[in-house]
């Protein structure tokens, strides 16, 4: 279902007519009218209208799956960089490990890379992370590539179509974090190909028919 | 002082780069001794005595030369003065801060300065206006516009290219402008040691995980004129000699292809 407002580019403070949709992310209301917070593209999802920013820092949302790195170790928790506006905290109780009176350093060290989820964001904007869910783990081996956090949904594609195409045609293991950190594992030349493809998707994110073009490039490069 | 989050490298990135470098590959598909694409635009700033804009891959620097009259140092009354300065603008990278020059900016300026000074590129003795009283002072100002690794090479090639196209504004003192007296053309090539592999022209990702860094400046005769070793790691004798050989080879190519010498 495509509406008139779908894919329209808006500027901060620009009035948006929701056309019966509910107010989603990136939109505020004032005096009965709705305005955009950011420069971005309007997208509708499940009867909600959202403004997807064209670029920007990652803003954590509950249950997002992100890739973070350990930047400091505290007595009972780790401080993680998740490329957000504030550091994230991972408490030992939110991990599958038990702290048997050992130093947390022995479990995760500074510069270790972890795939985790955002468990809770408190009122004072503390970000608590968790490792207790299917698929969440410490990442080992492989390579890290950074993309714009706002382009992650484009890399996933509709129902995962884009990322699955990449995985199938290159055989590289891909783990996407909502914060724009991408973990790749596979032979060096294939990882390089995926890296180039990710940069290409980032650049062409606003165009349509991208999955087919990516498929063509990957098939030609094989 | 604890490191900021941006400065801590993902541990698995280090392992991955060390692994693929040991296999003879590089993250951007280059050969181990291959430079990134190098473009030099001279006379980029028309009002300066000389200038150059350099793009080394995604690294971008701007070098300006200013030649002004000044007093010579008391211990060298018969020669001109060379001053080098580097500015790491905060817009170039999230890890650059404004304020007084950082340690890295000082090292960068000193390494570039040493390559030019010790190669005797500029004949400073010809820059005297009146012995002991007035000489020409050559200022090299380097501005980092985009940081994607290997600032030393980008800046030193930029400085050399800008100096080659500089003039001495002698019309200020009633004579005719003349080109800066040049006797040699040094080229600096920097290497990074990743794991146990030495690569030329490291990009930002490679620089982040490097254990040691080595810059070698050579002149057109293939003589080594200056060197700088950086970071905490070690370099073996064989690695040093092979770096010098690569530096001479790549330097020759850059001198011919980019600097037109």
GROMACS .gro file of C-alpha atoms in nm:
model
  483
    1UNK     CA    1   0.000   0.000   0.000
    2UNK     CA    2   0.165   0.323  -0.111
    3UNK     CA    3   0.038   0.658   0.006
    4UNK     CA    4   0.115   1.003  -0.126
    5UNK     CA    5   0.339   1.080   0.168
    6UNK     CA    6   0.549   0.764   0.126
    7UNK     CA    7   0.912   0.833   0.027
    8UNK     CA    8   0.866   1.209   0.050
    9UNK     CA    9   1.178   1.394   0.167
   10UNK     CA   10   1.110   1.631   0.458
   11UNK     CA   11   1.316   1.893   0.640
   12UNK     CA   12   1.324   1.957   1.016
   13UNK     CA   13   1.009   2.144   1.120
   14UNK     CA   14   0.827   2.069   0.797
   15UNK     CA   15   0.458   2.001   0.841
   16UNK     CA   16   0.345   1.649   0.761
   17UNK     CA   17  -0.011   1.542   0.689
   18UNK     CA   18  -0.039   1.194   0.831
   19UNK     CA   19  -0.338   1.097   0.610
   20UNK     CA   20  -0.495   0.886   0.882
   21UNK     CA   21  -0.169   0.722   0.984
   22UNK     CA   22  -0.048   0.718   1.343
   23UNK     CA   23   0.242   0.929   1.458
   24UNK     CA   24   0.564   0.727   1.452
   25UNK     CA   25   0.932   0.799   1.504
   26UNK     CA   26   1.088   1.130   1.407
   27UNK     CA   27   0.758   1.320   1.420
   28UNK     CA   28   0.629   1.562   1.681
   29UNK     CA   29   0.297   1.741   1.713
   30UNK     CA   30   0.222   2.095   1.814
   31UNK     CA   31  -0.117   2.266   1.808
   32UNK     CA   32  -0.283   1.970   1.640
   33UNK     CA   33  -0.035   1.960   1.353
   34UNK     CA   34   0.250   1.718   1.289
   35UNK     CA   35   0.607   1.814   1.204
   36UNK     CA   36   0.929   1.633   1.123
   37UNK     CA   37   1.220   1.630   1.368
   38UNK     CA   38   1.486   1.549   1.112
   39UNK     CA   39   1.581   1.568   0.750
   40UNK     CA   40   1.469   1.236   0.617
   41UNK     CA   41   1.230   1.025   0.416
   42UNK     CA   42   0.877   0.940   0.525
   43UNK     CA   43   0.808   0.571   0.542
   44UNK     CA   44   0.493   0.398   0.658
   45UNK     CA   45   0.485   0.073   0.847
   46UNK     CA   46   0.192  -0.100   1.023
   47UNK     CA   47  -0.027   0.209   1.001
   48UNK     CA   48   0.250   0.426   1.149
   49UNK     CA   49   0.423   0.707   0.962
   50UNK     CA   50   0.793   0.741   1.048
   51UNK     CA   51   1.059   0.983   0.937
   52UNK     CA   52   1.375   0.786   0.858
   53UNK     CA   53   1.671   1.026   0.884
   54UNK     CA   54   1.903   1.041   0.582
   55UNK     CA   55   2.209   1.029   0.806
   56UNK     CA   56   2.294   1.049   1.171
   57UNK     CA   57   2.421   0.879   1.479
   58UNK     CA   58   2.268   0.560   1.606
   59UNK     CA   59   1.994   0.614   1.861
   60UNK     CA   60   1.933   0.302   2.067
   61UNK     CA   61   1.583   0.156   2.084
   62UNK     CA   62   1.472  -0.127   2.314
   63UNK     CA   63   1.526  -0.476   2.169
   64UNK     CA   64   1.760  -0.352   1.897
   65UNK     CA   65   2.033  -0.603   1.821
   66UNK     CA   66   2.365  -0.424   1.806
   67UNK     CA   67   2.735  -0.501   1.785
   68UNK     CA   68   2.942  -0.336   2.056
   69UNK     CA   69   3.298  -0.333   2.176
   70UNK     CA   70   3.416  -0.338   2.533
   71UNK     CA   71   3.578  -0.006   2.626
   72UNK     CA   72   3.608  -0.053   3.001
   73UNK     CA   73   3.556  -0.315   3.268
   74UNK     CA   74   3.388  -0.230   3.602
   75UNK     CA   75   3.350  -0.457   3.909
   76UNK     CA   76   3.019  -0.610   3.799
   77UNK     CA   77   2.956  -0.481   3.449
   78UNK     CA   78   3.125  -0.388   3.124
   79UNK     CA   79   3.106  -0.052   2.955
   80UNK     CA   80   3.038  -0.098   2.585
   81UNK     CA   81   3.065   0.135   2.289
   82UNK     CA   82   2.758   0.082   2.071
   83UNK     CA   83   2.815   0.396   1.859
   84UNK     CA   84   2.529   0.564   2.043
   85UNK     CA   85   2.516   0.902   2.213
   86UNK     CA   86   2.592   0.739   2.551
   87UNK     CA   87   2.790   0.430   2.646
   88UNK     CA   88   2.601   0.107   2.708
   89UNK     CA   89   2.630  -0.110   3.018
   90UNK     CA   90   2.633  -0.488   3.019
   91UNK     CA   91   2.580  -0.633   3.366
   92UNK     CA   92   2.711  -0.979   3.454
   93UNK     CA   93   2.356  -1.084   3.548
   94UNK     CA   94   2.242  -1.014   3.192
   95UNK     CA   95   2.494  -1.258   3.047
   96UNK     CA   96   2.493  -1.639   3.035
   97UNK     CA   97   2.817  -1.640   3.238
   98UNK     CA   98   2.827  -1.671   3.613
   99UNK     CA   99   3.073  -1.455   3.797
  100UNK     CA  100   3.235  -1.720   4.012
  101UNK     CA  101   3.438  -1.463   4.203
  102UNK     CA  102   3.659  -1.414   3.903
  103UNK     CA  103   3.757  -1.090   3.743
  104UNK     CA  104   3.527  -0.983   3.459
  105UNK     CA  105   3.847  -0.923   3.264
  106UNK     CA  106   3.879  -1.297   3.216
  107UNK     CA  107   3.539  -1.320   3.047
  108UNK     CA  108   3.539  -1.012   2.822
  109UNK     CA  109   3.834  -0.780   2.781
  110UNK     CA  110   3.870  -0.429   2.645
  111UNK     CA  111   3.842  -0.435   2.261
  112UNK     CA  112   3.639  -0.760   2.257
  113UNK     CA  113   3.344  -0.753   2.019
  114UNK     CA  114   2.999  -0.867   2.129
  115UNK     CA  115   2.666  -0.912   1.953
  116UNK     CA  116   2.401  -0.806   2.203
  117UNK     CA  117   2.061  -0.646   2.242
  118UNK     CA  118   1.939  -0.328   2.406
  119UNK     CA  119   1.755  -0.448   2.716
  120UNK     CA  120   1.637  -0.125   2.868
  121UNK     CA  121   1.682   0.248   2.841
  122UNK     CA  122   1.614   0.416   3.174
  123UNK     CA  123   1.466   0.760   3.223
  124UNK     CA  124   1.811   0.897   3.290
  125UNK     CA  125   1.917   0.759   2.950
  126UNK     CA  126   2.126   0.477   3.083
  127UNK     CA  127   2.149   0.203   2.825
  128UNK     CA  128   2.144  -0.148   2.967
  129UNK     CA  129   2.242  -0.426   2.733
  130UNK     CA  130   2.187  -0.799   2.747
  131UNK     CA  131   2.338  -1.116   2.612
  132UNK     CA  132   2.045  -1.337   2.717
  133UNK     CA  133   1.864  -1.417   2.393
  134UNK     CA  134   1.899  -1.656   2.104
  135UNK     CA  135   2.193  -1.578   1.876
  136UNK     CA  136   2.357  -1.324   2.106
  137UNK     CA  137   2.724  -1.400   2.169
  138UNK     CA  138   3.081  -1.285   2.175
  139UNK     CA  139   3.204  -1.254   1.815
  140UNK     CA  140   3.532  -1.421   1.730
  141UNK     CA  141   3.730  -1.411   1.408
  142UNK     CA  142   3.602  -1.223   1.106
  143UNK     CA  143   3.611  -0.853   1.026
  144UNK     CA  144   3.421  -0.539   1.124
  145UNK     CA  145   3.285  -0.288   0.873
  146UNK     CA  146   3.105   0.035   0.960
  147UNK     CA  147   2.800   0.161   0.772
  148UNK     CA  148   2.559   0.446   0.839
  149UNK     CA  149   2.314   0.329   1.108
  150UNK     CA  150   2.027   0.477   0.907
  151UNK     CA  151   2.112   0.256   0.610
  152UNK     CA  152   2.099  -0.073   0.801
  153UNK     CA  153   1.734  -0.138   0.713
  154UNK     CA  154   1.824  -0.098   0.346
  155UNK     CA  155   2.105  -0.351   0.381
  156UNK     CA  156   1.862  -0.598   0.539
  157UNK     CA  157   1.607  -0.536   0.264
  158UNK     CA  158   1.240  -0.634   0.261
  159UNK     CA  159   1.212  -0.947   0.475
  160UNK     CA  160   1.590  -0.982   0.471
  161UNK     CA  161   1.605  -1.014   0.092
  162UNK     CA  162   1.917  -0.802   0.044
  163UNK     CA  163   2.130  -0.954   0.317
  164UNK     CA  164   2.023  -1.305   0.218
  165UNK     CA  165   2.123  -1.237  -0.143
  166UNK     CA  166   2.466  -1.126  -0.025
  167UNK     CA  167   2.505  -1.429   0.202
  168UNK     CA  168   2.396  -1.676  -0.067
  169UNK     CA  169   2.607  -1.536  -0.350
  170UNK     CA  170   2.929  -1.487  -0.155
  171UNK     CA  171   2.913  -1.749   0.119
  172UNK     CA  172   3.028  -1.486   0.372
  173UNK     CA  173   2.876  -1.494   0.720
  174UNK     CA  174   2.710  -1.157   0.785
  175UNK     CA  175   2.588  -1.030   1.121
  176UNK     CA  176   2.423  -0.687   1.110
  177UNK     CA  177   2.396  -0.460   1.411
  178UNK     CA  178   2.121  -0.198   1.412
  179UNK     CA  179   2.395   0.049   1.511
  180UNK     CA  180   2.564   0.019   1.172
  181UNK     CA  181   2.839  -0.220   1.280
  182UNK     CA  182   2.859  -0.517   1.046
  183UNK     CA  183   3.052  -0.836   1.122
  184UNK     CA  184   3.176  -1.039   0.825
  185UNK     CA  185   3.352  -1.373   0.825
  186UNK     CA  186   3.484  -1.566   0.527
  187UNK     CA  187   3.775  -1.578   0.279
  188UNK     CA  188   3.960  -1.245   0.244
  189UNK     CA  189   3.860  -1.176  -0.118
  190UNK     CA  190   3.492  -1.251  -0.051
  191UNK     CA  191   3.492  -1.027   0.257
  192UNK     CA  192   3.639  -0.752   0.041
  193UNK     CA  193   3.359  -0.800  -0.214
  194UNK     CA  194   3.092  -0.776   0.057
  195UNK     CA  195   3.261  -0.466   0.196
  196UNK     CA  196   3.243  -0.299  -0.144
  197UNK     CA  197   2.880  -0.405  -0.185
  198UNK     CA  198   2.789  -0.258   0.156
  199UNK     CA  199   2.945   0.074   0.060
  200UNK     CA  200   2.757   0.060  -0.269
  201UNK     CA  201   2.423  -0.002  -0.095
  202UNK     CA  202   2.499   0.284   0.145
  203UNK     CA  203   2.558   0.519  -0.147
  204UNK     CA  204   2.258   0.404  -0.350
  205UNK     CA  205   2.021   0.352  -0.054
  206UNK     CA  206   1.760   0.599  -0.180
  207UNK     CA  207   1.722   0.436  -0.522
  208UNK     CA  208   1.481   0.155  -0.606
  209UNK     CA  209   1.552  -0.188  -0.755
  210UNK     CA  210   1.871  -0.208  -0.553
  211UNK     CA  211   1.848  -0.577  -0.461
  212UNK     CA  212   1.842  -0.676  -0.828
  213UNK     CA  213   2.141  -0.457  -0.910
  214UNK     CA  214   2.337  -0.596  -0.614
  215UNK     CA  215   2.251  -0.947  -0.731
  216UNK     CA  216   2.378  -0.867  -1.079
  217UNK     CA  217   2.706  -0.721  -0.952
  218UNK     CA  218   2.765  -1.020  -0.727
  219UNK     CA  219   2.688  -1.270  -1.002
  220UNK     CA  220   2.925  -1.093  -1.240
  221UNK     CA  221   3.205  -1.086  -0.984
  222UNK     CA  222   3.185  -1.459  -0.922
  223UNK     CA  223   4.478   0.909   3.034
  224UNK     CA  224   4.219   0.654   2.927
  225UNK     CA  225   4.149   0.617   2.559
  226UNK     CA  226   3.824   0.739   2.407
  227UNK     CA  227   3.588   0.480   2.257
  228UNK     CA  228   3.690   0.580   1.904
  229UNK     CA  229   4.054   0.500   1.975
  230UNK     CA  230   3.996   0.146   2.099
  231UNK     CA  231   4.021  -0.089   1.803
  232UNK     CA  232   3.787  -0.385   1.764
  233UNK     CA  233   4.009  -0.675   1.869
  234UNK     CA  234   3.890  -0.904   1.594
  235UNK     CA  235   3.967  -0.641   1.332
  236UNK     CA  236   4.330  -0.652   1.441
  237UNK     CA  237   4.336  -1.033   1.418
  238UNK     CA  238   4.170  -1.026   1.078
  239UNK     CA  239   4.409  -0.769   0.930
  240UNK     CA  240   4.710  -0.955   1.071
  241UNK     CA  241   4.578  -1.275   0.916
  242UNK     CA  242   4.513  -1.142   0.567
  243UNK     CA  243   4.839  -0.944   0.561
  244UNK     CA  244   5.030  -1.261   0.650
  245UNK     CA  245   4.863  -1.419   0.345
  246UNK     CA  246   4.994  -1.132   0.132
  247UNK     CA  247   4.658  -0.958   0.091
  248UNK     CA  248   4.538  -0.618   0.202
  249UNK     CA  249   4.201  -0.498   0.313
  250UNK     CA  250   4.154  -0.275   0.007
  251UNK     CA  251   4.299  -0.527  -0.240
  252UNK     CA  252   4.637  -0.358  -0.286
  253UNK     CA  253   4.974  -0.530  -0.303
  254UNK     CA  254   5.189  -0.502   0.010
  255UNK     CA  255   5.416  -0.237  -0.145
  256UNK     CA  256   5.149  -0.056  -0.345
  257UNK     CA  257   5.052   0.305  -0.275
  258UNK     CA  258   4.694   0.425  -0.296
  259UNK     CA  259   4.591   0.649  -0.583
  260UNK     CA  260   4.789   0.973  -0.551
  261UNK     CA  261   4.672   1.301  -0.703
  262UNK     CA  262   4.857   1.630  -0.656
  263UNK     CA  263   4.711   1.965  -0.760
  264UNK     CA  264   4.973   2.238  -0.741
  265UNK     CA  265   4.898   2.611  -0.724
  266UNK     CA  266   4.573   2.531  -0.545
  267UNK     CA  267   4.584   2.857  -0.350
  268UNK     CA  268   4.670   3.133  -0.598
  269UNK     CA  269   4.760   3.395  -0.338
  270UNK     CA  270   5.026   3.182  -0.167
  271UNK     CA  271   5.384   3.168  -0.294
  272UNK     CA  272   5.326   2.799  -0.358
  273UNK     CA  273   5.064   2.541  -0.269
  274UNK     CA  274   4.947   2.188  -0.333
  275UNK     CA  275   4.639   1.983  -0.262
  276UNK     CA  276   4.712   1.614  -0.220
  277UNK     CA  277   4.472   1.322  -0.229
  278UNK     CA  278   4.620   0.993  -0.122
  279UNK     CA  279   4.325   0.756  -0.140
  280UNK     CA  280   4.070   0.925   0.086
  281UNK     CA  281   4.331   1.121   0.278
  282UNK     CA  282   4.330   1.483   0.173
  283UNK     CA  283   4.574   1.755   0.275
  284UNK     CA  284   4.642   2.111   0.169
  285UNK     CA  285   4.993   2.253   0.183
  286UNK     CA  286   5.066   2.622   0.153
  287UNK     CA  287   5.405   2.792   0.120
  288UNK     CA  288   5.463   3.145   0.239
  289UNK     CA  289   5.795   3.321   0.177
  290UNK     CA  290   5.853   3.630   0.389
  291UNK     CA  291   6.144   3.849   0.493
  292UNK     CA  292   6.286   3.796   0.838
  293UNK     CA  293   6.594   3.801   1.056
  294UNK     CA  294   6.833   3.505   1.034
  295UNK     CA  295   6.921   3.301   1.341
  296UNK     CA  296   7.239   3.436   1.504
  297UNK     CA  297   7.427   3.107   1.449
  298UNK     CA  298   7.341   3.087   1.077
  299UNK     CA  299   7.369   3.443   0.947
  300UNK     CA  300   7.437   3.321   0.593
  301UNK     CA  301   7.129   3.111   0.535
  302UNK     CA  302   6.754   3.142   0.505
  303UNK     CA  303   6.503   2.984   0.742
  304UNK     CA  304   6.266   2.691   0.692
  305UNK     CA  305   5.967   2.648   0.924
  306UNK     CA  306   5.715   2.366   0.907
  307UNK     CA  307   5.378   2.348   1.079
  308UNK     CA  308   5.092   2.100   1.064
  309UNK     CA  309   4.729   2.157   1.160
  310UNK     CA  310   4.502   1.862   1.227
  311UNK     CA  311   4.162   2.019   1.180
  312UNK     CA  312   3.881   1.865   1.388
  313UNK     CA  313   3.665   1.838   1.076
  314UNK     CA  314   3.911   1.588   0.930
  315UNK     CA  315   3.848   1.313   1.184
  316UNK     CA  316   3.645   1.250   1.502
  317UNK     CA  317   3.967   1.185   1.694
  318UNK     CA  318   4.123   1.525   1.615
  319UNK     CA  319   4.062   1.788   1.881
  320UNK     CA  320   4.090   2.163   1.854
  321UNK     CA  321   4.338   2.345   2.072
  322UNK     CA  322   4.718   2.342   2.085
  323UNK     CA  323   4.890   2.102   1.841
  324UNK     CA  324   4.879   1.739   1.952
  325UNK     CA  325   5.182   1.516   1.980
  326UNK     CA  326   5.091   1.361   1.643
  327UNK     CA  327   5.070   1.700   1.472
  328UNK     CA  328   5.412   1.796   1.609
  329UNK     CA  329   5.565   1.465   1.499
  330UNK     CA  330   5.407   1.502   1.153
  331UNK     CA  331   5.551   1.851   1.107
  332UNK     CA  332   5.892   1.742   1.231
  333UNK     CA  333   5.913   1.436   1.006
  334UNK     CA  334   5.813   1.638   0.699
  335UNK     CA  335   6.057   1.911   0.799
  336UNK     CA  336   6.340   1.662   0.845
  337UNK     CA  337   6.287   1.504   0.502
  338UNK     CA  338   6.312   1.844   0.334
  339UNK     CA  339   6.586   1.990   0.553
  340UNK     CA  340   6.821   1.691   0.565
  341UNK     CA  341   6.791   1.622   0.191
  342UNK     CA  342   6.908   1.982   0.135
  343UNK     CA  343   6.610   2.022  -0.097
  344UNK     CA  344   6.607   2.400  -0.064
  345UNK     CA  345   6.938   2.577  -0.101
  346UNK     CA  346   6.893   2.796   0.207
  347UNK     CA  347   7.224   2.974   0.145
  348UNK     CA  348   7.072   3.136  -0.162
  349UNK     CA  349   6.791   3.288   0.043
  350UNK     CA  350   6.999   3.562   0.200
  351UNK     CA  351   6.900   3.922   0.132
  352UNK     CA  352   7.159   4.089   0.356
  353UNK     CA  353   7.400   3.873   0.552
  354UNK     CA  354   7.322   3.863   0.923
  355UNK     CA  355   7.032   4.104   0.887
  356UNK     CA  356   6.768   3.993   0.642
  357UNK     CA  357   6.687   3.657   0.487
  358UNK     CA  358   6.388   3.485   0.328
  359UNK     CA  359   6.184   3.270   0.567
  360UNK     CA  360   6.002   2.978   0.404
  361UNK     CA  361   5.688   2.868   0.590
  362UNK     CA  362   5.536   2.530   0.508
  363UNK     CA  363   5.182   2.509   0.645
  364UNK     CA  364   5.003   2.177   0.619
  365UNK     CA  365   4.632   2.142   0.678
  366UNK     CA  366   4.472   1.801   0.713
  367UNK     CA  367   4.130   1.812   0.546
  368UNK     CA  368   4.039   1.441   0.551
  369UNK     CA  369   4.209   1.172   0.750
  370UNK     CA  370   4.224   0.819   0.611
  371UNK     CA  371   4.573   0.722   0.722
  372UNK     CA  372   4.933   0.798   0.624
  373UNK     CA  373   4.944   1.172   0.676
  374UNK     CA  374   5.324   1.171   0.668
  375UNK     CA  375   5.344   1.072   0.301
  376UNK     CA  376   5.054   1.290   0.191
  377UNK     CA  377   5.201   1.594   0.369
  378UNK     CA  378   5.561   1.543   0.263
  379UNK     CA  379   5.471   1.482  -0.103
  380UNK     CA  380   5.242   1.786  -0.085
  381UNK     CA  381   5.514   1.999   0.073
  382UNK     CA  382   5.771   1.894  -0.189
  383UNK     CA  383   5.524   1.952  -0.475
  384UNK     CA  384   5.434   2.294  -0.336
  385UNK     CA  385   5.801   2.394  -0.287
  386UNK     CA  386   5.885   2.288  -0.645
  387UNK     CA  387   5.626   2.536  -0.767
  388UNK     CA  388   5.706   2.820  -0.527
  389UNK     CA  389   5.856   3.155  -0.604
  390UNK     CA  390   6.053   3.396  -0.390
  391UNK     CA  391   5.866   3.730  -0.394
  392UNK     CA  392   6.180   3.935  -0.457
  393UNK     CA  393   5.970   4.208  -0.619
  394UNK     CA  394   5.896   4.320  -0.263
  395UNK     CA  395   6.258   4.437  -0.234
  396UNK     CA  396   6.284   4.578  -0.584
  397UNK     CA  397   6.425   4.271  -0.762
  398UNK     CA  398   6.253   4.017  -0.984
  399UNK     CA  399   6.058   3.718  -0.845
  400UNK     CA  400   6.252   3.397  -0.888
  401UNK     CA  401   6.173   3.029  -0.828
  402UNK     CA  402   6.279   2.883  -0.496
  403UNK     CA  403   6.636   2.744  -0.533
  404UNK     CA  404   6.588   2.365  -0.538
  405UNK     CA  405   6.875   2.118  -0.538
  406UNK     CA  406   6.714   1.783  -0.447
  407UNK     CA  407   6.370   1.620  -0.454
  408UNK     CA  408   6.307   1.399  -0.150
  409UNK     CA  409   6.012   1.160  -0.131
  410UNK     CA  410   5.900   1.004   0.197
  411UNK     CA  411   5.736   0.662   0.202
  412UNK     CA  412   5.579   0.527   0.521
  413UNK     CA  413   5.541   0.163   0.620
  414UNK     CA  414   5.332   0.000   0.890
  415UNK     CA  415   5.401  -0.333   1.053
  416UNK     CA  416   5.085  -0.538   1.092
  417UNK     CA  417   5.146  -0.863   1.277
  418UNK     CA  418   5.474  -0.966   1.116
  419UNK     CA  419   5.408  -0.810   0.775
  420UNK     CA  420   5.530  -0.471   0.657
  421UNK     CA  421   5.296  -0.278   0.426
  422UNK     CA  422   5.353   0.049   0.243
  423UNK     CA  423   5.115   0.346   0.264
  424UNK     CA  424   4.887   0.217   0.544
  425UNK     CA  425   4.528   0.336   0.535
  426UNK     CA  426   4.338   0.432   0.849
  427UNK     CA  427   4.228   0.079   0.935
  428UNK     CA  428   4.581  -0.053   0.889
  429UNK     CA  429   4.730   0.234   1.087
  430UNK     CA  430   4.493   0.161   1.376
  431UNK     CA  431   4.617  -0.195   1.416
  432UNK     CA  432   4.985  -0.135   1.330
  433UNK     CA  433   5.245  -0.221   1.592
  434UNK     CA  434   5.526  -0.017   1.437
  435UNK     CA  435   5.564   0.254   1.176
  436UNK     CA  436   5.865   0.348   0.966
  437UNK     CA  437   5.906   0.648   0.735
  438UNK     CA  438   6.195   0.656   0.491
  439UNK     CA  439   6.284   0.963   0.286
  440UNK     CA  440   6.503   0.915  -0.019
  441UNK     CA  441   6.637   1.158  -0.278
  442UNK     CA  442   6.662   1.125  -0.656
  443UNK     CA  443   7.003   0.950  -0.630
  444UNK     CA  444   6.852   0.672  -0.421
  445UNK     CA  445   7.020   0.794  -0.100
  446UNK     CA  446   6.836   0.769   0.230
  447UNK     CA  447   6.813   1.122   0.369
  448UNK     CA  448   6.584   1.088   0.672
  449UNK     CA  449   6.400   0.826   0.873
  450UNK     CA  450   6.146   0.811   1.149
  451UNK     CA  451   6.037   0.511   1.348
  452UNK     CA  452   5.705   0.538   1.530
  453UNK     CA  453   5.488   0.338   1.771
  454UNK     CA  454   5.609   0.080   2.021
  455UNK     CA  455   5.672  -0.229   1.807
  456UNK     CA  456   6.002  -0.347   1.665
  457UNK     CA  457   6.135  -0.377   1.311
  458UNK     CA  458   6.395  -0.635   1.207
  459UNK     CA  459   6.706  -0.560   1.003
  460UNK     CA  460   6.563  -0.743   0.699
  461UNK     CA  461   6.237  -0.550   0.720
  462UNK     CA  462   6.430  -0.224   0.742
  463UNK     CA  463   6.639  -0.300   0.433
  464UNK     CA  464   6.339  -0.414   0.232
  465UNK     CA  465   6.151  -0.098   0.337
  466UNK     CA  466   6.444   0.115   0.218
  467UNK     CA  467   6.449  -0.068  -0.117
  468UNK     CA  468   6.074  -0.023  -0.162
  469UNK     CA  469   6.103   0.339  -0.062
  470UNK     CA  470   6.367   0.403  -0.331
  471UNK     CA  471   6.162   0.220  -0.594
  472UNK     CA  472   5.827   0.383  -0.511
  473UNK     CA  473   5.995   0.721  -0.457
  474UNK     CA  474   6.141   0.709  -0.808
  475UNK     CA  475   5.799   0.634  -0.953
  476UNK     CA  476   5.630   0.918  -0.761
  477UNK     CA  477   5.905   1.163  -0.855
  478UNK     CA  478   5.853   1.083  -1.223
  479UNK     CA  479   5.479   1.036  -1.236
  480UNK     CA  480   5.348   1.289  -0.983
  481UNK     CA  481   5.619   1.549  -0.928
  482UNK     CA  482   5.741   1.556  -1.289
  483UNK     CA  483   6.109   1.520  -1.193
   0.00000   0.00000   0.00000
